[in-house]
PDB file of C-alpha atoms in Angstrom:
ATOM      1  CA  UNK A   1      -4.419  -7.499  13.259  1.00 83.00           C
ATOM      2  CA  UNK A   2      -4.776  -4.163  11.447  1.00 84.00           C
ATOM      3  CA  UNK A   3      -8.406  -3.685  12.460  1.00 93.00           C
ATOM      4  CA  UNK A   4      -9.458  -3.421   8.808  1.00 97.00           C
ATOM      5  CA  UNK A   5     -11.850  -6.162   7.711  1.00 97.00           C
ATOM      6  CA  UNK A   6     -12.332  -7.181   4.109  1.00 97.00           C
ATOM      7  CA  UNK A   7     -14.899  -9.643   2.820  1.00 97.00           C
ATOM      8  CA  UNK A   8     -14.965 -12.002   1.114  1.00 97.00           C
ATOM      9  CA  UNK A   9     -11.392 -13.336   1.341  1.00 96.00           C
ATOM     10  CA  UNK A  10     -11.711 -15.169  -1.954  1.00 96.00           C
ATOM     11  CA  UNK A  11     -14.032 -14.711  -4.898  1.00 96.00           C
ATOM     12  CA  UNK A  12     -14.206 -16.793  -8.055  1.00 97.00           C
ATOM     13  CA  UNK A  13     -16.427 -15.708 -10.900  1.00 97.00           C
ATOM     14  CA  UNK A  14     -16.662 -15.636 -14.683  1.00 97.00           C
ATOM     15  CA  UNK A  15     -15.987 -12.992 -17.289  1.00 97.00           C
ATOM     16  CA  UNK A  16     -18.772 -10.492 -17.770  1.00 97.00           C
ATOM     17  CA  UNK A  17     -20.022 -10.801 -14.209  1.00 97.00           C
ATOM     18  CA  UNK A  18     -20.281  -8.165 -11.492  1.00 97.00           C
ATOM     19  CA  UNK A  19     -18.951  -8.443  -7.928  1.00 97.00           C
ATOM     20  CA  UNK A  20     -18.940  -6.318  -4.789  1.00 98.00           C
ATOM     21  CA  UNK A  21     -16.043  -6.203  -2.346  1.00 98.00           C
ATOM     22  CA  UNK A  22     -16.637  -4.909   1.151  1.00 98.00           C
ATOM     23  CA  UNK A  23     -14.368  -3.121   3.617  1.00 98.00           C
ATOM     24  CA  UNK A  24     -14.867  -2.125   7.238  1.00 98.00           C
ATOM     25  CA  UNK A  25     -12.267   0.429   8.352  1.00 97.00           C
ATOM     26  CA  UNK A  26     -10.457   0.583  11.665  1.00 96.00           C
ATOM     27  CA  UNK A  27     -12.508   2.088  14.439  1.00 94.00           C
ATOM     28  CA  UNK A  28     -12.133   5.866  14.347  1.00 92.00           C
ATOM     29  CA  UNK A  29     -10.686   6.048  10.829  1.00 95.00           C
ATOM     30  CA  UNK A  30     -12.581   8.289   8.425  1.00 95.00           C
ATOM     31  CA  UNK A  31     -10.638   7.611   5.256  1.00 94.00           C
ATOM     32  CA  UNK A  32     -10.811   4.470   3.120  1.00 96.00           C
ATOM     33  CA  UNK A  33      -8.551   3.609   0.198  1.00 95.00           C
ATOM     34  CA  UNK A  34      -8.816   0.876  -2.427  1.00 96.00           C
ATOM     35  CA  UNK A  35      -5.831  -0.723  -4.163  1.00 95.00           C
ATOM     36  CA  UNK A  36      -5.325  -3.382  -6.805  1.00 95.00           C
ATOM     37  CA  UNK A  37      -2.310  -5.701  -6.791  1.00 93.00           C
ATOM     38  CA  UNK A  38      -1.911  -8.017  -9.756  1.00 89.00           C
ATOM     39  CA  UNK A  39       0.361 -11.060  -9.599  1.00 80.00           C
ATOM     40  CA  UNK A  40       3.921  -9.987  -8.736  1.00 71.00           C
ATOM     41  CA  UNK A  41       3.034  -6.348  -9.379  1.00 78.00           C
ATOM     42  CA  UNK A  42       3.125  -3.308  -7.133  1.00 83.00           C
ATOM     43  CA  UNK A  43       0.111  -1.775  -5.500  1.00 89.00           C
ATOM     44  CA  UNK A  44      -1.992   0.426  -7.766  1.00 90.00           C
ATOM     45  CA  UNK A  45      -4.112   3.081  -6.078  1.00 90.00           C
ATOM     46  CA  UNK A  46      -7.725   3.057  -7.227  1.00 94.00           C
ATOM     47  CA  UNK A  47      -9.752   5.500  -5.148  1.00 94.00           C
ATOM     48  CA  UNK A  48     -10.012   7.220  -1.751  1.00 93.00           C
ATOM     49  CA  UNK A  49     -13.020   8.257   0.300  1.00 95.00           C
ATOM     50  CA  UNK A  50     -13.068  10.529   3.337  1.00 93.00           C
ATOM     51  CA  UNK A  51     -16.115  10.586   5.580  1.00 94.00           C
ATOM     52  CA  UNK A  52     -18.416   9.531   2.766  1.00 94.00           C
ATOM     53  CA  UNK A  53     -17.024  11.808   0.074  1.00 94.00           C
ATOM     54  CA  UNK A  54     -14.735  10.853  -2.792  1.00 93.00           C
ATOM     55  CA  UNK A  55     -11.383  12.544  -2.191  1.00 90.00           C
ATOM     56  CA  UNK A  56      -8.959  11.179  -4.773  1.00 88.00           C
ATOM     57  CA  UNK A  57      -9.037   8.994  -7.825  1.00 88.00           C
ATOM     58  CA  UNK A  58      -6.190   6.902  -9.205  1.00 87.00           C
ATOM     59  CA  UNK A  59      -6.090   4.420 -12.046  1.00 83.00           C
ATOM     60  CA  UNK A  60      -9.641   3.207 -11.596  1.00 93.00           C
ATOM     61  CA  UNK A  61     -11.428   1.827 -14.656  1.00 94.00           C
ATOM     62  CA  UNK A  62     -14.862   3.119 -15.619  1.00 95.00           C
ATOM     63  CA  UNK A  63     -16.187  -0.432 -15.045  1.00 97.00           C
ATOM     64  CA  UNK A  64     -15.225  -0.047 -11.379  1.00 97.00           C
ATOM     65  CA  UNK A  65     -16.995   2.119  -8.847  1.00 96.00           C
ATOM     66  CA  UNK A  66     -16.920   2.572  -5.088  1.00 97.00           C
ATOM     67  CA  UNK A  67     -18.756   4.291  -2.308  1.00 97.00           C
ATOM     68  CA  UNK A  68     -18.428   4.919   1.410  1.00 98.00           C
ATOM     69  CA  UNK A  69     -21.556   4.644   3.523  1.00 97.00           C
ATOM     70  CA  UNK A  70     -22.627   6.721   6.569  1.00 96.00           C
ATOM     71  CA  UNK A  71     -21.290   4.013   8.904  1.00 95.00           C
ATOM     72  CA  UNK A  72     -17.942   4.459   7.074  1.00 96.00           C
ATOM     73  CA  UNK A  73     -17.761   1.001   5.564  1.00 97.00           C
ATOM     74  CA  UNK A  74     -16.955   0.974   1.863  1.00 98.00           C
ATOM     75  CA  UNK A  75     -17.777  -1.161  -1.132  1.00 98.00           C
ATOM     76  CA  UNK A  76     -15.890  -1.578  -4.395  1.00 98.00           C
ATOM     77  CA  UNK A  77     -18.048  -2.684  -7.312  1.00 98.00           C
ATOM     78  CA  UNK A  78     -16.403  -4.349 -10.298  1.00 98.00           C
ATOM     79  CA  UNK A  79     -18.552  -4.978 -13.383  1.00 97.00           C
ATOM     80  CA  UNK A  80     -18.165  -6.528 -16.845  1.00 97.00           C
ATOM     81  CA  UNK A  81     -15.264  -8.467 -15.415  1.00 97.00           C
ATOM     82  CA  UNK A  82     -12.360  -9.438 -17.640  1.00 96.00           C
ATOM     83  CA  UNK A  83      -9.596 -11.997 -17.140  1.00 95.00           C
ATOM     84  CA  UNK A  84      -7.151  -9.171 -16.457  1.00 93.00           C
ATOM     85  CA  UNK A  85      -9.153  -8.069 -13.429  1.00 96.00           C
ATOM     86  CA  UNK A  86      -7.902 -11.108 -11.522  1.00 96.00           C
ATOM     87  CA  UNK A  87      -5.909  -9.639  -8.639  1.00 96.00           C
ATOM     88  CA  UNK A  88      -5.719  -8.979  -4.927  1.00 95.00           C
ATOM     89  CA  UNK A  89      -7.847  -6.007  -3.950  1.00 97.00           C
ATOM     90  CA  UNK A  90      -6.783  -4.285  -0.757  1.00 97.00           C
ATOM     91  CA  UNK A  91      -8.635  -1.811   1.350  1.00 97.00           C
ATOM     92  CA  UNK A  92      -6.788   0.488   3.746  1.00 96.00           C
ATOM     93  CA  UNK A  93      -7.993   3.022   6.257  1.00 96.00           C
ATOM     94  CA  UNK A  94      -6.491   5.986   8.048  1.00 93.00           C
ATOM     95  CA  UNK A  95      -7.531   9.016  10.065  1.00 89.00           C
ATOM     96  CA  UNK A  96      -7.118  11.032   6.880  1.00 82.00           C
ATOM     97  CA  UNK A  97      -4.357  13.252   8.269  1.00 79.00           C
ATOM     98  CA  UNK A  98      -1.352  13.561   6.006  1.00 75.00           C
ATOM     99  CA  UNK A  99       1.367  11.953   8.143  1.00 79.00           C
ATOM    100  CA  UNK A 100      -0.653   9.097   9.558  1.00 84.00           C
ATOM    101  CA  UNK A 101      -0.136   5.514   8.375  1.00 87.00           C
ATOM    102  CA  UNK A 102      -2.615   3.580   6.322  1.00 91.00           C
ATOM    103  CA  UNK A 103      -3.723   0.305   7.857  1.00 94.00           C
ATOM    104  CA  UNK A 104      -4.363  -2.435   5.318  1.00 95.00           C
ATOM    105  CA  UNK A 105      -6.755  -5.332   5.378  1.00 96.00           C
ATOM    106  CA  UNK A 106      -5.654  -8.731   4.141  1.00 94.00           C
ATOM    107  CA  UNK A 107      -7.357  -8.274   0.805  1.00 96.00           C
ATOM    108  CA  UNK A 108      -9.883 -10.019  -1.366  1.00 97.00           C
ATOM    109  CA  UNK A 109      -8.417 -12.395  -3.931  1.00 96.00           C
ATOM    110  CA  UNK A 110     -10.507 -12.181  -7.084  1.00 97.00           C
ATOM    111  CA  UNK A 111     -10.141 -14.909  -9.695  1.00 96.00           C
ATOM    112  CA  UNK A 112     -11.866 -14.580 -13.061  1.00 96.00           C
ATOM    113  CA  UNK A 113     -12.343 -17.812 -14.980  1.00 92.00           C
TER     114      UNK A 113
ATOM    115  CA  UNK B   1       6.729  12.134 -14.009  1.00 70.00           C
ATOM    116  CA  UNK B   2       6.650  11.319 -10.296  1.00 71.00           C
ATOM    117  CA  UNK B   3       8.305   7.965  -9.688  1.00 90.00           C
ATOM    118  CA  UNK B   4       9.623   5.762  -6.910  1.00 94.00           C
ATOM    119  CA  UNK B   5      12.364   3.281  -7.762  1.00 95.00           C
ATOM    120  CA  UNK B   6      13.628   0.584  -5.422  1.00 96.00           C
ATOM    121  CA  UNK B   7      16.743  -1.538  -5.482  1.00 96.00           C
ATOM    122  CA  UNK B   8      17.622  -4.285  -5.465  1.00 96.00           C
ATOM    123  CA  UNK B   9      14.572  -5.994  -6.939  1.00 95.00           C
ATOM    124  CA  UNK B  10      15.301  -9.046  -4.807  1.00 96.00           C
ATOM    125  CA  UNK B  11      17.814 -10.028  -2.165  1.00 97.00           C
ATOM    126  CA  UNK B  12      18.839 -13.216  -0.358  1.00 98.00           C
ATOM    127  CA  UNK B  13      20.695 -13.028   2.940  1.00 97.00           C
ATOM    128  CA  UNK B  14      21.565 -15.423   5.756  1.00 97.00           C
ATOM    129  CA  UNK B  15      19.805 -15.251   9.091  1.00 97.00           C
ATOM    130  CA  UNK B  16      21.565 -12.911  11.484  1.00 97.00           C
ATOM    131  CA  UNK B  17      23.096 -10.734   8.761  1.00 97.00           C
ATOM    132  CA  UNK B  18      22.287  -7.065   8.140  1.00 98.00           C
ATOM    133  CA  UNK B  19      21.013  -5.621   4.883  1.00 97.00           C
ATOM    134  CA  UNK B  20      20.106  -2.267   3.354  1.00 98.00           C
ATOM    135  CA  UNK B  21      17.366  -1.585   0.829  1.00 98.00           C
ATOM    136  CA  UNK B  22      17.371   1.534  -1.343  1.00 98.00           C
ATOM    137  CA  UNK B  23      14.661   3.868  -2.571  1.00 98.00           C
ATOM    138  CA  UNK B  24      15.104   6.790  -4.988  1.00 97.00           C
ATOM    139  CA  UNK B  25      12.249   9.092  -5.850  1.00 95.00           C
ATOM    140  CA  UNK B  26      11.454  12.009  -8.111  1.00 93.00           C
ATOM    141  CA  UNK B  27       8.194  12.982  -6.402  1.00 86.00           C
ATOM    142  CA  UNK B  28       7.529  16.683  -5.940  1.00 83.00           C
ATOM    143  CA  UNK B  29       6.137  18.354  -3.948  1.00 82.00           C
ATOM    144  CA  UNK B  30       7.139  15.859  -1.291  1.00 84.00           C
ATOM    145  CA  UNK B  31       5.027  15.314   1.792  1.00 85.00           C
ATOM    146  CA  UNK B  32       6.406  12.195   3.466  1.00 91.00           C
ATOM    147  CA  UNK B  33       8.098   8.855   2.788  1.00 95.00           C
ATOM    148  CA  UNK B  34       6.894   5.531   4.137  1.00 95.00           C
ATOM    149  CA  UNK B  35       8.270   2.025   4.305  1.00 97.00           C
ATOM    150  CA  UNK B  36       5.880  -0.909   4.411  1.00 96.00           C
ATOM    151  CA  UNK B  37       6.483  -4.635   4.908  1.00 97.00           C
ATOM    152  CA  UNK B  38       4.246  -7.012   2.982  1.00 95.00           C
ATOM    153  CA  UNK B  39       4.192 -10.718   3.747  1.00 94.00           C
ATOM    154  CA  UNK B  40       3.063 -12.950   0.880  1.00 89.00           C
ATOM    155  CA  UNK B  41      -0.706 -12.886   0.558  1.00 85.00           C
ATOM    156  CA  UNK B  42      -1.165 -10.308   3.330  1.00 90.00           C
ATOM    157  CA  UNK B  43      -1.752  -6.586   3.433  1.00 93.00           C
ATOM    158  CA  UNK B  44       1.217  -4.217   3.847  1.00 94.00           C
ATOM    159  CA  UNK B  45       2.154  -3.164   7.373  1.00 95.00           C
ATOM    160  CA  UNK B  46       3.580   0.278   8.094  1.00 93.00           C
ATOM    161  CA  UNK B  47       7.167   0.312   9.393  1.00 96.00           C
ATOM    162  CA  UNK B  48       8.083   4.012   9.375  1.00 95.00           C
ATOM    163  CA  UNK B  49       6.850   7.392   8.143  1.00 93.00           C
ATOM    164  CA  UNK B  50       9.299  10.273   7.729  1.00 93.00           C
ATOM    165  CA  UNK B  51       8.582  13.880   6.881  1.00 91.00           C
ATOM    166  CA  UNK B  52      10.914  16.307   5.126  1.00 85.00           C
ATOM    167  CA  UNK B  53      12.587  17.368   8.371  1.00 88.00           C
ATOM    168  CA  UNK B  54      13.364  13.855   9.627  1.00 91.00           C
ATOM    169  CA  UNK B  55      16.466  12.050   8.413  1.00 92.00           C
ATOM    170  CA  UNK B  56      16.270   8.861  10.436  1.00 96.00           C
ATOM    171  CA  UNK B  57      13.597   6.817  12.170  1.00 95.00           C
ATOM    172  CA  UNK B  58      13.750   3.422  13.837  1.00 96.00           C
ATOM    173  CA  UNK B  59      11.221   0.722  14.534  1.00 95.00           C
ATOM    174  CA  UNK B  60      12.911  -2.117  16.392  1.00 96.00           C
ATOM    175  CA  UNK B  61      15.474  -3.716  14.093  1.00 97.00           C
ATOM    176  CA  UNK B  62      14.344  -1.526  11.193  1.00 97.00           C
ATOM    177  CA  UNK B  63      16.001   1.861  10.634  1.00 98.00           C
ATOM    178  CA  UNK B  64      14.979   4.139   7.803  1.00 97.00           C
ATOM    179  CA  UNK B  65      16.993   7.118   6.577  1.00 97.00           C
ATOM    180  CA  UNK B  66      15.946   9.976   4.364  1.00 96.00           C
ATOM    181  CA  UNK B  67      18.034  12.459   2.390  1.00 94.00           C
ATOM    182  CA  UNK B  68      15.493  14.907   1.003  1.00 90.00           C
ATOM    183  CA  UNK B  69      18.194  16.798  -0.907  1.00 91.00           C
ATOM    184  CA  UNK B  70      19.252  13.812  -2.985  1.00 94.00           C
ATOM    185  CA  UNK B  71      15.757  12.272  -2.824  1.00 94.00           C
ATOM    186  CA  UNK B  72      17.027   8.984  -1.483  1.00 96.00           C
ATOM    187  CA  UNK B  73      15.927   6.743   1.352  1.00 97.00           C
ATOM    188  CA  UNK B  74      17.214   3.498   2.751  1.00 98.00           C
ATOM    189  CA  UNK B  75      15.833   0.818   5.037  1.00 98.00           C
ATOM    190  CA  UNK B  76      18.409  -0.996   7.145  1.00 98.00           C
ATOM    191  CA  UNK B  77      17.510  -4.314   8.761  1.00 98.00           C
ATOM    192  CA  UNK B  78      19.739  -5.418  11.604  1.00 97.00           C
ATOM    193  CA  UNK B  79      20.307  -9.027  12.711  1.00 97.00           C
ATOM    194  CA  UNK B  80      17.830 -10.430  10.215  1.00 97.00           C
ATOM    195  CA  UNK B  81      15.359 -13.120  11.189  1.00 97.00           C
ATOM    196  CA  UNK B  82      13.503 -15.674   9.089  1.00 97.00           C
ATOM    197  CA  UNK B  83      10.310 -13.683   9.691  1.00 96.00           C
ATOM    198  CA  UNK B  84      11.859 -10.707   7.883  1.00 97.00           C
ATOM    199  CA  UNK B  85      11.309 -12.572   4.598  1.00 97.00           C
ATOM    200  CA  UNK B  86       8.811 -10.332   2.811  1.00 97.00           C
ATOM    201  CA  UNK B  87       8.497  -7.559   0.260  1.00 96.00           C
ATOM    202  CA  UNK B  88       9.509  -4.097   1.430  1.00 98.00           C
ATOM    203  CA  UNK B  89       7.731  -1.252  -0.243  1.00 97.00           C
ATOM    204  CA  UNK B  90       8.838   2.380  -0.360  1.00 96.00           C
ATOM    205  CA  UNK B  91       5.941   4.816  -0.703  1.00 94.00           C
ATOM    206  CA  UNK B  92       6.300   8.548  -1.296  1.00 93.00           C
ATOM    207  CA  UNK B  93       3.489  10.950  -0.589  1.00 89.00           C
ATOM    208  CA  UNK B  94       2.985  13.783  -3.083  1.00 84.00           C
ATOM    209  CA  UNK B  95       0.984  16.770  -1.911  1.00 78.00           C
ATOM    210  CA  UNK B  96      -1.246  17.623  -4.841  1.00 73.00           C
ATOM    211  CA  UNK B  97      -4.601  19.327  -5.190  1.00 71.00           C
ATOM    212  CA  UNK B  98      -5.010  19.728  -1.453  1.00 69.00           C
ATOM    213  CA  UNK B  99      -4.470  16.115  -0.523  1.00 73.00           C
ATOM    214  CA  UNK B 100      -1.701  13.528  -0.302  1.00 75.00           C
ATOM    215  CA  UNK B 101      -1.352  11.089  -3.187  1.00 80.00           C
ATOM    216  CA  UNK B 102       0.701   7.979  -2.440  1.00 85.00           C
ATOM    217  CA  UNK B 103       3.119   6.739  -5.090  1.00 88.00           C
ATOM    218  CA  UNK B 104       4.276   3.159  -4.553  1.00 91.00           C
ATOM    219  CA  UNK B 105       7.583   1.595  -5.485  1.00 93.00           C
ATOM    220  CA  UNK B 106       7.597  -1.918  -6.929  1.00 92.00           C
ATOM    221  CA  UNK B 107       9.176  -3.295  -3.757  1.00 94.00           C
ATOM    222  CA  UNK B 108      12.256  -5.309  -2.831  1.00 96.00           C
ATOM    223  CA  UNK B 109      11.632  -8.988  -2.209  1.00 96.00           C
ATOM    224  CA  UNK B 110      13.823 -10.148   0.698  1.00 98.00           C
ATOM    225  CA  UNK B 111      14.462 -13.806   1.489  1.00 98.00           C
ATOM    226  CA  UNK B 112      16.232 -14.679   4.739  1.00 97.00           C
ATOM    227  CA  UNK B 113      17.715 -18.173   4.737  1.00 97.00           C
ATOM    228  CA  UNK B 114      18.797 -20.194   7.798  1.00 96.00           C
TER     229      UNK B 114
END
């Protein structure tokens, strides 16, 4: 158990809809990361937050947004969903220090019909 | 362009055998190199993290090596077990703009057969 909790585990919705994925980091971790993993693809970094502030941005679409709240949990919002957005979305957390590991949740599987 | 390339793409070995996975990178400036294990449908789990000054690190039956001069790393698995069947991902950290940006390899998919 990594200590990172992601909800929901599965989400099925239709094109054009909007969804929110939630992540609770490991106790004591200040940094949260979001990743997308499409079928049989590598992990693609989306965005990182540190103690409530956006720290780094990767290949995140304009239709996607995220935030980290004062209690350090984070939400990833996906809007105007397209078929190609179907993927596993992982959240990871770390202390934020450079040589510390990221601890991953088990992901949210998003299916767009 | 900063890249991380892993080989082989996939590998099948018999239980009890050893194997070595390769990772070549062109990331600069380099901060650290990580190996993760990802079981199907689960989140990746950290195996090792090595900085520039470290050339080997072990975690049980997993031993990672790093040659920062040639920009190569390997992950050696000793006495493989069925539970080692997973994808192994090499991740290189680039220090850019005051923070570390992780660049992921595509992974090596390992299948251990009885």
